[in-house]
Tab-separated table of C-alpha atoms in Angstrom:
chain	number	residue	atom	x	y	z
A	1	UNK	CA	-7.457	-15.914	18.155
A	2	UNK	CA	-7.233	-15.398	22.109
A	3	UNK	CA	-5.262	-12.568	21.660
A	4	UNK	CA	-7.983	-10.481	19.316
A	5	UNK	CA	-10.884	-11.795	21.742
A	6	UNK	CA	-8.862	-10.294	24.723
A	7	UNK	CA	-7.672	-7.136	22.934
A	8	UNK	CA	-11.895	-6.845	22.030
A	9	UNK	CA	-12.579	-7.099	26.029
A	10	UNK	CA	-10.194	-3.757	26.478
A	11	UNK	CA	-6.864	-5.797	27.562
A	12	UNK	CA	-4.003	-3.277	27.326
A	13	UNK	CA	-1.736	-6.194	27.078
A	14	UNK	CA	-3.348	-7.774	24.413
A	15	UNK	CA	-3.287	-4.382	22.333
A	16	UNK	CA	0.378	-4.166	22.922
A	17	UNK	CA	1.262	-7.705	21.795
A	18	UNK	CA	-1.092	-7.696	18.534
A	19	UNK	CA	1.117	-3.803	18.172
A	20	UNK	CA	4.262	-5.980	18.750
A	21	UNK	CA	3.602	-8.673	16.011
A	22	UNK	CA	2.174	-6.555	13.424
A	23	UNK	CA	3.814	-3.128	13.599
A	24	UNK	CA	7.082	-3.681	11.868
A	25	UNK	CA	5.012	-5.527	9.283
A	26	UNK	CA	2.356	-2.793	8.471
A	27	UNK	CA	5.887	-0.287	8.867
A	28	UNK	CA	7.450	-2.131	5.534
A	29	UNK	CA	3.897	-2.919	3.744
A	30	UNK	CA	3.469	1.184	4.281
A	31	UNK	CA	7.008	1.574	2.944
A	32	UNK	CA	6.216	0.612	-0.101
A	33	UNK	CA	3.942	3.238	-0.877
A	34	UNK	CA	5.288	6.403	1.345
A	35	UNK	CA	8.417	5.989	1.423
A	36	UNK	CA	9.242	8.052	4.498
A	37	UNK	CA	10.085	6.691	8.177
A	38	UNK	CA	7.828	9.338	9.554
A	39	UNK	CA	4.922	9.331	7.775
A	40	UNK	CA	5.119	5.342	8.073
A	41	UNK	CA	5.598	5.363	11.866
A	42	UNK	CA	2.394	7.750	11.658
A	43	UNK	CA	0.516	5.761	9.537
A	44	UNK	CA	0.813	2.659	12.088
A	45	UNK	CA	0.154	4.591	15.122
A	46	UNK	CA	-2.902	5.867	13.184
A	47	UNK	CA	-3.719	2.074	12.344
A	48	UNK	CA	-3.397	0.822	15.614
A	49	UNK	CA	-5.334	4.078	17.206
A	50	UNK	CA	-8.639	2.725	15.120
A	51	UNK	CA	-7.843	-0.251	16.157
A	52	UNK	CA	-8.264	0.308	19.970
A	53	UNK	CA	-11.227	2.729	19.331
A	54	UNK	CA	-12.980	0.578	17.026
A	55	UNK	CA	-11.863	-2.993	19.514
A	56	UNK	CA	-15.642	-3.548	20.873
A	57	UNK	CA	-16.084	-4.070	16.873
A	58	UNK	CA	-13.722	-6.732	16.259
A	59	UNK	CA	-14.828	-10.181	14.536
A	60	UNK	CA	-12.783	-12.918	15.560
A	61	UNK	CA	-14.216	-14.727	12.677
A	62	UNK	CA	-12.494	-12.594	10.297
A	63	UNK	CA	-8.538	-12.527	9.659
A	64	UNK	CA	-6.981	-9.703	12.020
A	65	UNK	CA	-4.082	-9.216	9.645
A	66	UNK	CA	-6.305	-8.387	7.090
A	67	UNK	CA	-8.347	-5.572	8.705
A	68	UNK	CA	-5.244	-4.049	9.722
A	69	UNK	CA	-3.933	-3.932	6.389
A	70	UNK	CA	-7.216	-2.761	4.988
A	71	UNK	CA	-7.118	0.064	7.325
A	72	UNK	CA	-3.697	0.671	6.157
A	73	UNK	CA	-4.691	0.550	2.954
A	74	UNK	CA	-7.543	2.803	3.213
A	75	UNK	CA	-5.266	5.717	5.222
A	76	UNK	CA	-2.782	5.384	2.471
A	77	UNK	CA	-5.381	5.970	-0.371
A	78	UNK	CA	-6.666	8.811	1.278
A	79	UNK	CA	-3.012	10.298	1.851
A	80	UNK	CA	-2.504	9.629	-1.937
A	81	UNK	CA	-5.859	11.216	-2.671
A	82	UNK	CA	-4.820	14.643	-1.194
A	83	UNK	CA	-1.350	14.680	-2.585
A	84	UNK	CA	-2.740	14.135	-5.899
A	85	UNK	CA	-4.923	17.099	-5.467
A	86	UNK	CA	-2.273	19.199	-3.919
A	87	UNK	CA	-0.326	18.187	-7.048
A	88	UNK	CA	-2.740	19.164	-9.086
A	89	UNK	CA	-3.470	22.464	-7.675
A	90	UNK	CA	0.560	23.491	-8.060
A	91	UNK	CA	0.586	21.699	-11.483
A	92	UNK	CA	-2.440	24.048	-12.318
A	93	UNK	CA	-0.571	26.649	-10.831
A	94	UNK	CA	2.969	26.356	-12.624
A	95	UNK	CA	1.677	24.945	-16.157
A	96	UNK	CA	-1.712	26.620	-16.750
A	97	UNK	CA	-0.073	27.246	-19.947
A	98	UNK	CA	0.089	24.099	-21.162
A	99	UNK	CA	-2.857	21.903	-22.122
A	100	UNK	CA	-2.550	18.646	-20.422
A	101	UNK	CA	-5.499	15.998	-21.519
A	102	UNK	CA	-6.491	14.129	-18.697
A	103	UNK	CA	-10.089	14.061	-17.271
A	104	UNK	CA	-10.327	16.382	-14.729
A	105	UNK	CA	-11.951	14.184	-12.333
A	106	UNK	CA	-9.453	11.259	-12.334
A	107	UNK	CA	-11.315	7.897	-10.886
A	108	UNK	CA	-9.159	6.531	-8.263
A	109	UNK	CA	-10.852	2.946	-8.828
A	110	UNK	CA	-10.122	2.831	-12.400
A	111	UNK	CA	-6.538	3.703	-12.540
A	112	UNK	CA	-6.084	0.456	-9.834
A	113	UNK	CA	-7.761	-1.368	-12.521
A	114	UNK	CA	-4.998	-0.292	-14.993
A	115	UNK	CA	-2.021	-1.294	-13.260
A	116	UNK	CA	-3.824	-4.308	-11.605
A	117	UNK	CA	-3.989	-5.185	-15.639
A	118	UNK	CA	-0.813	-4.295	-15.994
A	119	UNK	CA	0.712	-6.025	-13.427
A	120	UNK	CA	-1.820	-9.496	-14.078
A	121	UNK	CA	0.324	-9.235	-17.574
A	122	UNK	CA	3.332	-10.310	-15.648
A	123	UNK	CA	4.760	-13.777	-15.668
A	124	UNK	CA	3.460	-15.401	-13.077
A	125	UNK	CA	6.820	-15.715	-10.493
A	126	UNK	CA	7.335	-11.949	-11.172
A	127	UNK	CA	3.737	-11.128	-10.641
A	128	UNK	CA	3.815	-12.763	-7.213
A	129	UNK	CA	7.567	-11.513	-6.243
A	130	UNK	CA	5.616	-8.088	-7.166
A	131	UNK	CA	2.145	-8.240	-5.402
A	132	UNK	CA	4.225	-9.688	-2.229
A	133	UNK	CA	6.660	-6.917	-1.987
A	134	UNK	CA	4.406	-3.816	-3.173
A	135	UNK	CA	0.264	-5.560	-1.761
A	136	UNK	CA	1.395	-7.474	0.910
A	137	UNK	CA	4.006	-5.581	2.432
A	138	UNK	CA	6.830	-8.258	2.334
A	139	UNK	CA	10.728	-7.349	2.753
A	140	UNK	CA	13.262	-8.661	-0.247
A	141	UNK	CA	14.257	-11.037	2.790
A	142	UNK	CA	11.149	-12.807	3.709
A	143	UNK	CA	9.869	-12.742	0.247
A	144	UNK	CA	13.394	-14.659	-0.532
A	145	UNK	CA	12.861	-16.367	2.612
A	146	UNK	CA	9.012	-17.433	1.943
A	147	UNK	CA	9.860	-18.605	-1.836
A	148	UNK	CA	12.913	-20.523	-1.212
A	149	UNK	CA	14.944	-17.891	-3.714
A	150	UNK	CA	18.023	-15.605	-3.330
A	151	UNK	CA	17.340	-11.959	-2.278
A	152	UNK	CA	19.072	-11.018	-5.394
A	153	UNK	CA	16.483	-13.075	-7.333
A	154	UNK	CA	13.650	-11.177	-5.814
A	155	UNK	CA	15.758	-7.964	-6.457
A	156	UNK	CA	16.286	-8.306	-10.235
A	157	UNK	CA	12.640	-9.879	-10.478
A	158	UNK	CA	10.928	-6.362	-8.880
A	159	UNK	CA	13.244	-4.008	-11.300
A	160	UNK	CA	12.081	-6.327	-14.095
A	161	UNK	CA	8.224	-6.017	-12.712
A	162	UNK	CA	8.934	-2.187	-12.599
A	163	UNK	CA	10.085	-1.765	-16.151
A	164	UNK	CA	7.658	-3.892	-17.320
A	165	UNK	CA	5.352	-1.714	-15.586
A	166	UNK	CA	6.565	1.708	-16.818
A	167	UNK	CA	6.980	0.550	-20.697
A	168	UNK	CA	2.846	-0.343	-20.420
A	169	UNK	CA	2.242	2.854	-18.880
A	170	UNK	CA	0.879	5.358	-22.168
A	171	UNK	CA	3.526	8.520	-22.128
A	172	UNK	CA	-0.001	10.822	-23.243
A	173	UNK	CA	-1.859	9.694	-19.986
A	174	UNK	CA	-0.311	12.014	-17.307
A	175	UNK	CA	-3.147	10.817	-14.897
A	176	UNK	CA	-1.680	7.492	-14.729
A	177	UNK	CA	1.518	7.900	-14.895
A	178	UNK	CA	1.170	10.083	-11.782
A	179	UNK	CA	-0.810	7.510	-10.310
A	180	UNK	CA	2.192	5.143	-10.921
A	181	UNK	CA	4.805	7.180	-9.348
A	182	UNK	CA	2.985	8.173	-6.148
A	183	UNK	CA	1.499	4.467	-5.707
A	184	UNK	CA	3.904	1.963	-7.028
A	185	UNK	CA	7.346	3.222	-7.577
């Protein structure tokens, strides 16, 4: 891609035209985790800041889209990571008289596993209505649009994914159920 080769030389106008194409893109994939307009405007200037440190390091070999989203990815975890431990701190705080049973060291990897089961366990049109709208970052309109559906379809299909979801998640494990909430919901 000219465009990546060009942004990896320093070109300013390159930078801004890759920032054009994939901004409001990485805006509605971050969406679906933050939920916030600012901390999703943040999150892609924060995306597209590595990017122009990092440019000298680009592969043109590789899929552009996909290290941006990986980067994306990556800043979200972290952001996830903290609030988790900030809610854990004030949960510690508020209910240290209650006993909740959940490993105090919860393993980040290992609850994706979990809903990644969970979600595999969806039929197959849900499962990819789901993993488009909540992995890839897709809108109800070009998921609609890409699928040849009604945006209504891929409306009722996601609340179906999501109570599927909940109904597999064990009440007793608080860990994931947090997990769930901050992540996918």
């Amino acid at each position: 891609m000219q465009l990546v080769r060009n942004l990896k030389k320093g070109d300013i106008l390159a930078f801004n035209e890759l920032f054009d194409f994939y901004s409001k893109r990485l805006y509605s994939f971050s969406m679906g985790y933050l939920k916030s307009d600012a901390e999703c405007e943040e999150l892609v200037q924060e995306v597209f800041t590595k990017v122009w440190e990092r440019r000298s390091e680009l592969k043109e070999e590789y899929s552009f889209r996909s290290y941006l989203f990986t980067i994306a990815f990556n800043i979200i975890r972290k952001y996830f990571r903290s609030r988790l431990q900030q809610t854990r701190y004030v949960a510690s705080s508020v209910f240290n008289d209650f006993h909740f049973e959940t490993d105090e060291n919860i393993d980040f990897n290992s609850l994706q596993k979990h809903i990644e089961n969970i979600v595999a366990a969806l039929p197959s049109r849900r499962r990819e209505i789901f993993t488009k709208s909540r992995f890839e970052g897709l809108s109800v309109c070009e998921i609609a649009k890409e699928l040849n559906i009604s945006k209504k379809t891929v409306e009722n299909q996601l609340t179906e994914a999501l109570k599927f979801i909940r109904k597999n998640l064990t009440s007793d494990n608080i860990a994931l159920a947090l997990f769930f909430f901050l992540f996918i919901s």
